[in-house]
Amino acid sequence: MGKISVVKIAIVGSPNVGKSVLFNALTKKYVTVSNYPGTTVEVSRGMVDINGTRYEIIDTPGMYSLLPITEEEKVARRILFHESPKIVIHVIDAKNLERMLVLTLQLIEAGLTTILVLNIMDEARQEGVEINVARLEKELGIPVVGTVSTENKGIDELKKRIVSYEKRL
Ligand SMILES: Nc1nc2c(ncn2[C@@H]2O[C@H](COP(=O)(O)OP(=O)(O)O)[C@@H](O)[C@H]2O)c(=O)[nH]1
Ligand SMILES: [Mg+2]
């Protein structure tokens, strides 16, 4: 039997953007919730197999910026820089694209291999927010995927992008 390698993926983003709903949509196996060592901050981890590769998905506490203020942000930052996930999924609320892109740029600048997920696309559409995903991808130079996590929309597309992105790393 071959050695099983696990590729780590961290889901990050500010509070209430749908990180945990996305985490649940992605992970079907071995989900655990535990306090991050030395803190009272809960971190969920789970596994998903995509195309024969096993990924460990980490649902990190909400963070607004890479410069941590709260204990939650400190934990999220520690996960990013001490656990060295191979891929970082930055989840944002598509209704607040511009404001939330600040953290995307910080993640890219920090050298983290980032996928941008524009979540809550249903509400964004209802509000008439139009996003040119192809142009955003080109300008940021990273994969961008629109999702409605609560309806499982865009999840298969995200999985495909994870696989193709990971192969290039
Ligand atoms: N309309 C809509 N609501 C969503 C979507 N994704 C998450 N939510 C809702 O947003 C709220 C926050 O979600 P949660 O996963 O707890 O956010 P987190 O703080 O980033 O982990 C919940 O009420 C979710 O049901 C989405 O794609 N569309
Ligand atoms: Mg959450």
XYZ file of C-alpha atoms and ligand atoms in Angstrom:
198
model
C 0.000 0.000 0.000
C 1.257 3.465 -0.873
C 1.819 6.173 1.660
C -1.238 8.351 2.144
C -0.357 12.009 1.879
C -2.777 14.654 3.011
C -2.896 18.088 1.460
C -3.825 20.800 3.952
C -6.291 23.522 3.028
C -7.249 26.415 5.331
C -10.548 28.257 4.916
C -10.121 31.868 6.036
C -12.147 35.069 5.984
C -13.997 37.516 8.148
C -16.878 36.387 10.376
C -20.279 35.564 8.820
C -19.172 35.073 5.231
C -20.134 31.380 5.216
C -16.804 29.715 6.039
C -18.419 27.065 8.226
C -21.223 26.350 5.751
C -18.587 25.920 3.046
C -16.519 23.718 5.371
C -19.567 21.486 5.912
C -20.298 21.389 2.187
C -16.748 20.223 1.502
C -16.017 17.814 4.327
C -17.825 14.543 4.697
C -15.303 12.546 6.694
C -13.511 12.544 10.026
C -14.748 15.916 11.194
C -13.354 16.973 14.565
C -13.803 20.129 16.601
C -11.208 21.049 19.201
C -9.782 24.016 21.027
C -6.695 25.390 19.384
C -3.802 24.483 21.756
C -3.478 26.976 24.585
C -6.686 28.812 23.688
C -10.461 28.549 24.021
C -10.877 29.112 20.268
C -12.566 26.213 18.475
C -11.182 24.952 15.198
C -12.944 22.365 13.014
C -11.039 19.972 10.801
C -12.327 17.446 8.314
C -11.254 15.358 5.368
C -12.418 15.178 1.797
C -11.189 12.963 -1.014
C -11.130 14.533 -4.440
C -9.841 12.555 -7.425
C -7.918 10.168 -5.189
C -6.171 12.866 -3.191
C -7.028 13.348 0.474
C -7.383 16.922 1.674
C -7.570 18.103 5.270
C -9.821 21.147 5.440
C -9.403 23.529 8.397
C -12.213 25.948 9.275
C -10.346 28.851 10.863
C -11.828 31.498 13.187
C -12.903 34.762 11.581
C -10.155 37.228 10.707
C -10.353 40.714 9.222
C -6.683 41.225 8.578
C -3.338 39.472 8.756
C -2.470 41.862 11.602
C -4.274 40.074 14.434
C -6.128 41.910 17.181
C -8.486 39.320 18.666
C -7.561 35.868 19.969
C -9.546 34.385 17.045
C -7.443 36.325 14.565
C -4.248 35.231 16.306
C -5.301 31.590 15.968
C -6.231 32.039 12.301
C -2.851 33.646 11.671
C -1.010 30.871 13.508
C -2.768 28.253 11.395
C -1.736 30.083 8.225
C 1.914 30.508 9.129
C 2.667 27.572 11.420
C 0.631 24.798 9.819
C 1.604 25.928 6.318
C -1.503 24.861 4.398
C -0.745 24.187 0.756
C -3.851 26.094 -0.302
C -5.747 28.907 1.405
C -9.400 29.412 0.493
C -10.358 33.005 1.187
C -14.138 33.210 1.522
C -15.771 36.583 1.091
C -19.318 37.895 0.993
C -19.845 38.787 -2.668
C -22.008 41.738 -1.597
C -18.953 43.379 -0.033
C -16.392 42.469 -2.660
C -14.214 45.569 -2.650
C -13.904 45.886 1.106
C -13.123 42.202 1.510
C -10.532 42.046 -1.267
C -8.128 43.821 1.092
C -7.453 40.554 2.913
C -7.183 38.662 -0.397
C -4.382 41.003 -1.410
C -2.685 40.576 1.967
C -2.808 36.791 1.602
C -1.347 36.938 -1.912
C 1.324 39.374 -0.776
C 2.243 37.035 2.098
C 3.006 34.405 -0.521
C 0.081 32.141 0.353
C -1.400 30.132 -2.522
C -4.907 31.475 -2.402
C -8.232 30.629 -4.030
C -10.870 33.349 -3.738
C -14.431 32.193 -3.094
C -17.178 34.733 -3.739
C -19.864 33.326 -1.466
C -23.447 34.458 -0.872
C -23.778 35.041 -4.619
C -27.562 34.602 -4.304
C -27.948 37.747 -2.209
C -25.391 39.614 -4.299
C -27.441 38.875 -7.425
C -30.656 39.931 -5.711
C -28.995 43.233 -4.861
C -27.908 43.677 -8.452
C -24.204 43.247 -7.709
C -22.480 42.140 -10.908
C -19.032 40.614 -10.735
C -16.826 39.865 -13.708
C -15.189 36.714 -12.339
C -12.888 36.204 -15.342
C -11.535 39.725 -15.046
C -11.074 39.393 -11.291
C -9.103 36.170 -11.840
C -6.896 37.879 -14.364
C -6.246 40.914 -12.188
C -5.564 38.934 -9.018
C -3.758 36.093 -10.777
C -5.519 33.461 -8.652
C -8.560 31.195 -9.147
C -11.897 32.828 -8.299
C -15.082 30.785 -7.777
C -18.610 32.003 -7.093
C -20.656 29.950 -4.601
C -23.939 29.731 -2.768
C -22.704 27.423 -0.015
C -26.115 27.044 1.586
C -27.421 25.548 -1.688
C -24.266 23.597 -2.543
C -23.840 25.747 -5.638
C -20.300 26.158 -6.938
C -18.897 23.456 -4.657
C -18.060 21.045 -7.500
C -16.430 23.883 -9.414
C -14.393 24.765 -6.310
C -13.261 21.134 -5.965
C -12.130 21.135 -9.606
C -10.183 24.340 -9.080
C -8.548 22.919 -5.940
C -7.336 19.893 -7.895
C -5.984 21.841 -10.859
C -4.390 24.494 -8.626
C -2.741 21.880 -6.424
C -1.256 20.103 -9.429
C 0.497 23.289 -10.478
C 2.138 23.844 -7.083
N -27.939 33.505 1.403
C -26.813 32.853 1.748
N -26.487 32.713 3.045
C -25.344 32.055 3.343
C -24.494 31.520 2.352
N -23.441 30.935 2.970
C -23.626 31.102 4.286
N -24.780 31.771 4.520
C -25.334 32.149 5.837
O -24.449 33.080 6.439
C -24.443 32.924 7.858
C -23.015 32.756 8.358
O -22.507 31.508 7.915
P -21.284 30.821 8.650
O -20.884 29.642 7.843
O -21.598 30.569 10.073
O -20.194 31.979 8.565
P -18.721 32.014 9.162
O -18.772 32.909 10.362
O -17.892 32.620 8.091
O -18.306 30.612 9.497
C -25.335 31.730 8.155
O -26.603 32.205 8.539
C -25.403 31.004 6.823
O -26.584 30.259 6.656
C -24.861 31.701 0.980
O -24.169 31.304 0.041
N -26.028 32.380 0.743
Mg -17.681 29.770 11.297
